Amino acid sequence: KSPKSFRSNGGKKLFPPRLRYSYESQRPQAMTVNFNGSWKANLFRSTFLGPAPSALSVTIEHVDPRLQEEIFVIKTDASQDRAVFHCETSNRPGTCSLNGSTVRGTARWEASELVIETWVHFGSREMHFRDCWSLSADARILQMEHRQDDLHGQRIVFERSD
């Protein structure tokens, strides 16, 4: 027979308080990881699905929940591209923009990773990106890995340059 403290007023068996499952206590909490800084891609440690650029760097301003990423690419033909991406890590739709235009997407914390998911139009094609960001314990290496998206398998390893 269960101890009396395990029964409710109606006689139903209950788990002891320490064993009760609480969804709220099991949810991953937003992390305090901060991606601020200037980063330079280590092209030898990175994996690109297409031609690797000659150089790739990113400057990030991050005060959770706001994040801005300014990306600079130097291609093998010496031409340059620049893009500015904004998002909020609140997992709310409508908080992402690319070069000043709103894009469909969300950003959210999954344990210690920041997952940024966007759908961007390139000409007549819509591409899905799912960037999974993680920071090394010493905050010197930033890894951006694509998983389950149109660039699945691409991984860029950045080293802090500031």
Short mmCIF file of N, CA and C in Angstrom, two decimals, residues 12-89:
data_model
loop_
_atom_site.label_atom_id
_atom_site.label_comp_id
_atom_site.label_asym_id
_atom_site.label_seq_id
_atom_site.Cartn_x
_atom_site.Cartn_y
_atom_site.Cartn_z
N LYS A 12 -6.67 8.67 -5.37
CA LYS A 12 -5.85 8.32 -6.52
C LYS A 12 -4.38 8.35 -6.14
N LYS A 13 -3.64 7.41 -6.69
CA LYS A 13 -2.20 7.38 -6.42
C LYS A 13 -1.52 8.52 -7.18
N LEU A 14 -0.64 9.18 -6.52
CA LEU A 14 0.14 10.26 -7.13
C LEU A 14 1.61 9.95 -6.96
N PHE A 15 2.43 10.49 -7.87
CA PHE A 15 3.87 10.38 -7.69
C PHE A 15 4.28 11.31 -6.58
N PRO A 16 5.31 10.94 -5.84
CA PRO A 16 5.80 11.89 -4.83
C PRO A 16 6.27 13.17 -5.53
N PRO A 17 6.20 14.29 -4.88
CA PRO A 17 6.53 15.57 -5.53
C PRO A 17 7.87 15.57 -6.24
N ARG A 18 8.89 14.90 -5.72
CA ARG A 18 10.20 14.93 -6.37
C ARG A 18 10.21 14.16 -7.68
N LEU A 19 9.21 13.29 -7.94
CA LEU A 19 9.16 12.51 -9.16
C LEU A 19 8.17 13.05 -10.18
N ARG A 20 7.43 14.07 -9.82
CA ARG A 20 6.47 14.63 -10.77
C ARG A 20 7.20 15.28 -11.93
N TYR A 21 6.66 15.07 -13.13
CA TYR A 21 7.25 15.63 -14.34
C TYR A 21 6.70 17.03 -14.56
N SER A 22 7.55 17.96 -14.74
CA SER A 22 7.13 19.32 -15.05
C SER A 22 7.70 19.71 -16.40
N TYR A 23 6.82 19.97 -17.37
CA TYR A 23 7.27 20.36 -18.69
C TYR A 23 8.12 21.62 -18.61
N GLU A 24 7.69 22.57 -17.82
CA GLU A 24 8.42 23.83 -17.73
C GLU A 24 9.85 23.61 -17.26
N SER A 25 10.06 22.70 -16.31
CA SER A 25 11.42 22.49 -15.80
C SER A 25 12.28 21.70 -16.78
N GLN A 26 11.67 21.01 -17.75
CA GLN A 26 12.42 20.19 -18.69
C GLN A 26 12.76 20.93 -19.98
N ARG A 27 12.16 22.09 -20.21
CA ARG A 27 12.44 22.84 -21.43
C ARG A 27 13.85 23.40 -21.40
N PRO A 28 14.57 23.37 -22.55
CA PRO A 28 15.89 24.00 -22.57
C PRO A 28 15.74 25.51 -22.33
N GLN A 29 16.58 26.05 -21.53
CA GLN A 29 16.55 27.47 -21.25
C GLN A 29 17.42 28.21 -22.27
N ALA A 30 17.07 29.47 -22.53
CA ALA A 30 17.88 30.29 -23.43
C ALA A 30 19.29 30.39 -22.86
N MET A 31 20.25 30.25 -23.72
CA MET A 31 21.63 30.25 -23.28
C MET A 31 22.15 31.68 -23.20
N THR A 32 23.25 31.86 -22.52
CA THR A 32 23.88 33.17 -22.43
C THR A 32 25.12 33.22 -23.30
N VAL A 33 25.20 32.33 -24.29
CA VAL A 33 26.32 32.35 -25.23
C VAL A 33 26.28 33.68 -25.98
N ASN A 34 27.44 34.28 -26.17
CA ASN A 34 27.51 35.55 -26.87
C ASN A 34 28.47 35.42 -28.04
N PHE A 35 27.97 35.73 -29.24
CA PHE A 35 28.76 35.58 -30.46
C PHE A 35 29.43 36.88 -30.91
N ASN A 36 29.38 37.93 -30.09
CA ASN A 36 29.99 39.21 -30.45
C ASN A 36 31.41 39.05 -30.94
N GLY A 37 31.75 39.83 -31.96
CA GLY A 37 33.14 39.86 -32.37
C GLY A 37 33.35 39.78 -33.85
N SER A 38 34.61 39.80 -34.23
CA SER A 38 35.03 39.65 -35.62
C SER A 38 35.61 38.26 -35.77
N TRP A 39 35.20 37.59 -36.84
CA TRP A 39 35.55 36.20 -37.06
C TRP A 39 36.06 36.00 -38.48
N LYS A 40 37.08 35.18 -38.63
CA LYS A 40 37.65 34.87 -39.94
C LYS A 40 37.55 33.36 -40.15
N ALA A 41 37.04 32.96 -41.32
CA ALA A 41 36.88 31.53 -41.60
C ALA A 41 38.23 30.86 -41.78
N ASN A 42 38.38 29.71 -41.16
CA ASN A 42 39.54 28.85 -41.40
C ASN A 42 39.11 27.95 -42.56
N LEU A 43 39.53 28.29 -43.77
CA LEU A 43 39.06 27.60 -44.97
C LEU A 43 39.52 26.15 -45.02
N PHE A 44 40.64 25.84 -44.38
CA PHE A 44 41.15 24.47 -44.39
C PHE A 44 40.34 23.55 -43.48
N ARG A 45 39.78 24.10 -42.43
CA ARG A 45 38.97 23.30 -41.49
C ARG A 45 37.50 23.30 -41.86
N SER A 46 37.12 24.10 -42.85
CA SER A 46 35.72 24.23 -43.25
C SER A 46 35.39 23.30 -44.41
N THR A 47 34.12 23.02 -44.56
CA THR A 47 33.63 22.18 -45.66
C THR A 47 32.60 22.97 -46.43
N PHE A 48 32.85 23.21 -47.72
CA PHE A 48 31.92 23.94 -48.57
C PHE A 48 31.32 22.98 -49.59
N LEU A 49 30.04 23.18 -49.90
CA LEU A 49 29.41 22.33 -50.91
C LEU A 49 29.73 22.80 -52.32
N GLY A 50 29.96 24.08 -52.49
CA GLY A 50 30.37 24.63 -53.78
C GLY A 50 31.81 25.08 -53.69
N PRO A 51 32.24 25.90 -54.65
CA PRO A 51 33.62 26.40 -54.61
C PRO A 51 33.88 27.21 -53.33
N ALA A 52 34.99 26.94 -52.70
CA ALA A 52 35.35 27.69 -51.49
C ALA A 52 35.77 29.10 -51.88
N PRO A 53 35.43 30.09 -51.08
CA PRO A 53 35.88 31.45 -51.37
C PRO A 53 37.37 31.60 -51.07
N SER A 54 37.94 32.70 -51.52
CA SER A 54 39.33 33.01 -51.16
C SER A 54 39.44 33.45 -49.70
N ALA A 55 38.39 34.13 -49.23
CA ALA A 55 38.34 34.60 -47.83
C ALA A 55 36.88 34.79 -47.44
N LEU A 56 36.64 34.61 -46.17
CA LEU A 56 35.29 34.78 -45.62
C LEU A 56 35.43 35.27 -44.19
N SER A 57 34.76 36.37 -43.89
CA SER A 57 34.79 36.88 -42.52
C SER A 57 33.40 37.37 -42.14
N VAL A 58 33.17 37.44 -40.85
CA VAL A 58 31.87 37.89 -40.35
C VAL A 58 32.10 38.73 -39.09
N THR A 59 31.32 39.77 -38.97
CA THR A 59 31.31 40.59 -37.77
C THR A 59 29.93 40.45 -37.16
N ILE A 60 29.88 40.11 -35.88
CA ILE A 60 28.62 39.82 -35.21
C ILE A 60 28.44 40.77 -34.03
N GLU A 61 27.26 41.36 -33.97
CA GLU A 61 26.83 42.13 -32.80
C GLU A 61 25.68 41.36 -32.19
N HIS A 62 25.86 40.90 -30.96
CA HIS A 62 24.88 40.03 -30.34
C HIS A 62 24.60 40.47 -28.91
N VAL A 63 23.39 40.94 -28.68
CA VAL A 63 22.87 41.22 -27.35
C VAL A 63 21.51 40.53 -27.33
N ASP A 64 21.48 39.33 -26.75
CA ASP A 64 20.29 38.50 -26.82
C ASP A 64 19.06 39.27 -26.34
N PRO A 65 17.99 39.27 -27.11
CA PRO A 65 17.67 38.39 -28.21
C PRO A 65 18.08 38.91 -29.59
N ARG A 66 18.69 40.07 -29.69
CA ARG A 66 19.01 40.63 -31.01
C ARG A 66 20.39 40.19 -31.48
N LEU A 67 20.46 39.90 -32.79
CA LEU A 67 21.72 39.48 -33.39
C LEU A 67 21.83 40.10 -34.79
N GLN A 68 22.98 40.68 -35.08
CA GLN A 68 23.27 41.19 -36.42
C GLN A 68 24.56 40.57 -36.88
N GLU A 69 24.55 40.12 -38.13
CA GLU A 69 25.72 39.46 -38.72
C GLU A 69 26.04 40.17 -40.03
N GLU A 70 27.26 40.66 -40.15
CA GLU A 70 27.71 41.27 -41.40
C GLU A 70 28.76 40.35 -42.01
N ILE A 71 28.46 39.85 -43.21
CA ILE A 71 29.27 38.82 -43.85
C ILE A 71 30.03 39.42 -45.03
N PHE A 72 31.33 39.14 -45.10
CA PHE A 72 32.17 39.59 -46.22
C PHE A 72 32.77 38.36 -46.89
N VAL A 73 32.60 38.28 -48.19
CA VAL A 73 33.12 37.15 -48.96
C VAL A 73 34.01 37.68 -50.08
N ILE A 74 35.19 37.11 -50.21
CA ILE A 74 36.05 37.38 -51.37
C ILE A 74 36.10 36.09 -52.17
N LYS A 75 35.59 36.16 -53.39
CA LYS A 75 35.52 34.97 -54.23
C LYS A 75 36.86 34.72 -54.92
N THR A 76 36.98 33.57 -55.54
CA THR A 76 38.24 33.20 -56.19
C THR A 76 38.56 34.12 -57.37
N ASP A 77 37.56 34.79 -57.95
CA ASP A 77 37.82 35.73 -59.05
C ASP A 77 38.10 37.14 -58.53
N ALA A 78 38.28 37.29 -57.22
CA ALA A 78 38.59 38.54 -56.52
C ALA A 78 37.38 39.45 -56.36
N SER A 79 36.21 39.08 -56.86
CA SER A 79 35.01 39.88 -56.61
C SER A 79 34.60 39.71 -55.15
N GLN A 80 33.86 40.70 -54.65
CA GLN A 80 33.49 40.70 -53.24
C GLN A 80 31.98 40.77 -53.08
N ASP A 81 31.48 40.12 -52.04
CA ASP A 81 30.07 40.21 -51.66
C ASP A 81 29.99 40.60 -50.20
N ARG A 82 28.94 41.33 -49.88
CA ARG A 82 28.67 41.73 -48.50
C ARG A 82 27.19 41.51 -48.25
N ALA A 83 26.84 40.99 -47.10
CA ALA A 83 25.44 40.80 -46.71
C ALA A 83 25.30 41.13 -45.24
N VAL A 84 24.13 41.66 -44.88
CA VAL A 84 23.83 41.96 -43.49
C VAL A 84 22.54 41.22 -43.12
N PHE A 85 22.63 40.41 -42.06
CA PHE A 85 21.51 39.62 -41.60
C PHE A 85 21.16 40.02 -40.18
N HIS A 86 19.88 40.19 -39.90
CA HIS A 86 19.37 40.49 -38.55
C HIS A 86 18.38 39.42 -38.15
N CYS A 87 18.35 39.10 -36.86
CA CYS A 87 17.31 38.21 -36.34
C CYS A 87 17.18 38.43 -34.84
N GLU A 88 16.14 37.83 -34.28
CA GLU A 88 15.96 37.77 -32.84
C GLU A 88 15.88 36.30 -32.45
N THR A 89 16.47 35.95 -31.34
CA THR A 89 16.54 34.55 -30.91
C THR A 89 15.29 34.12 -30.14
#
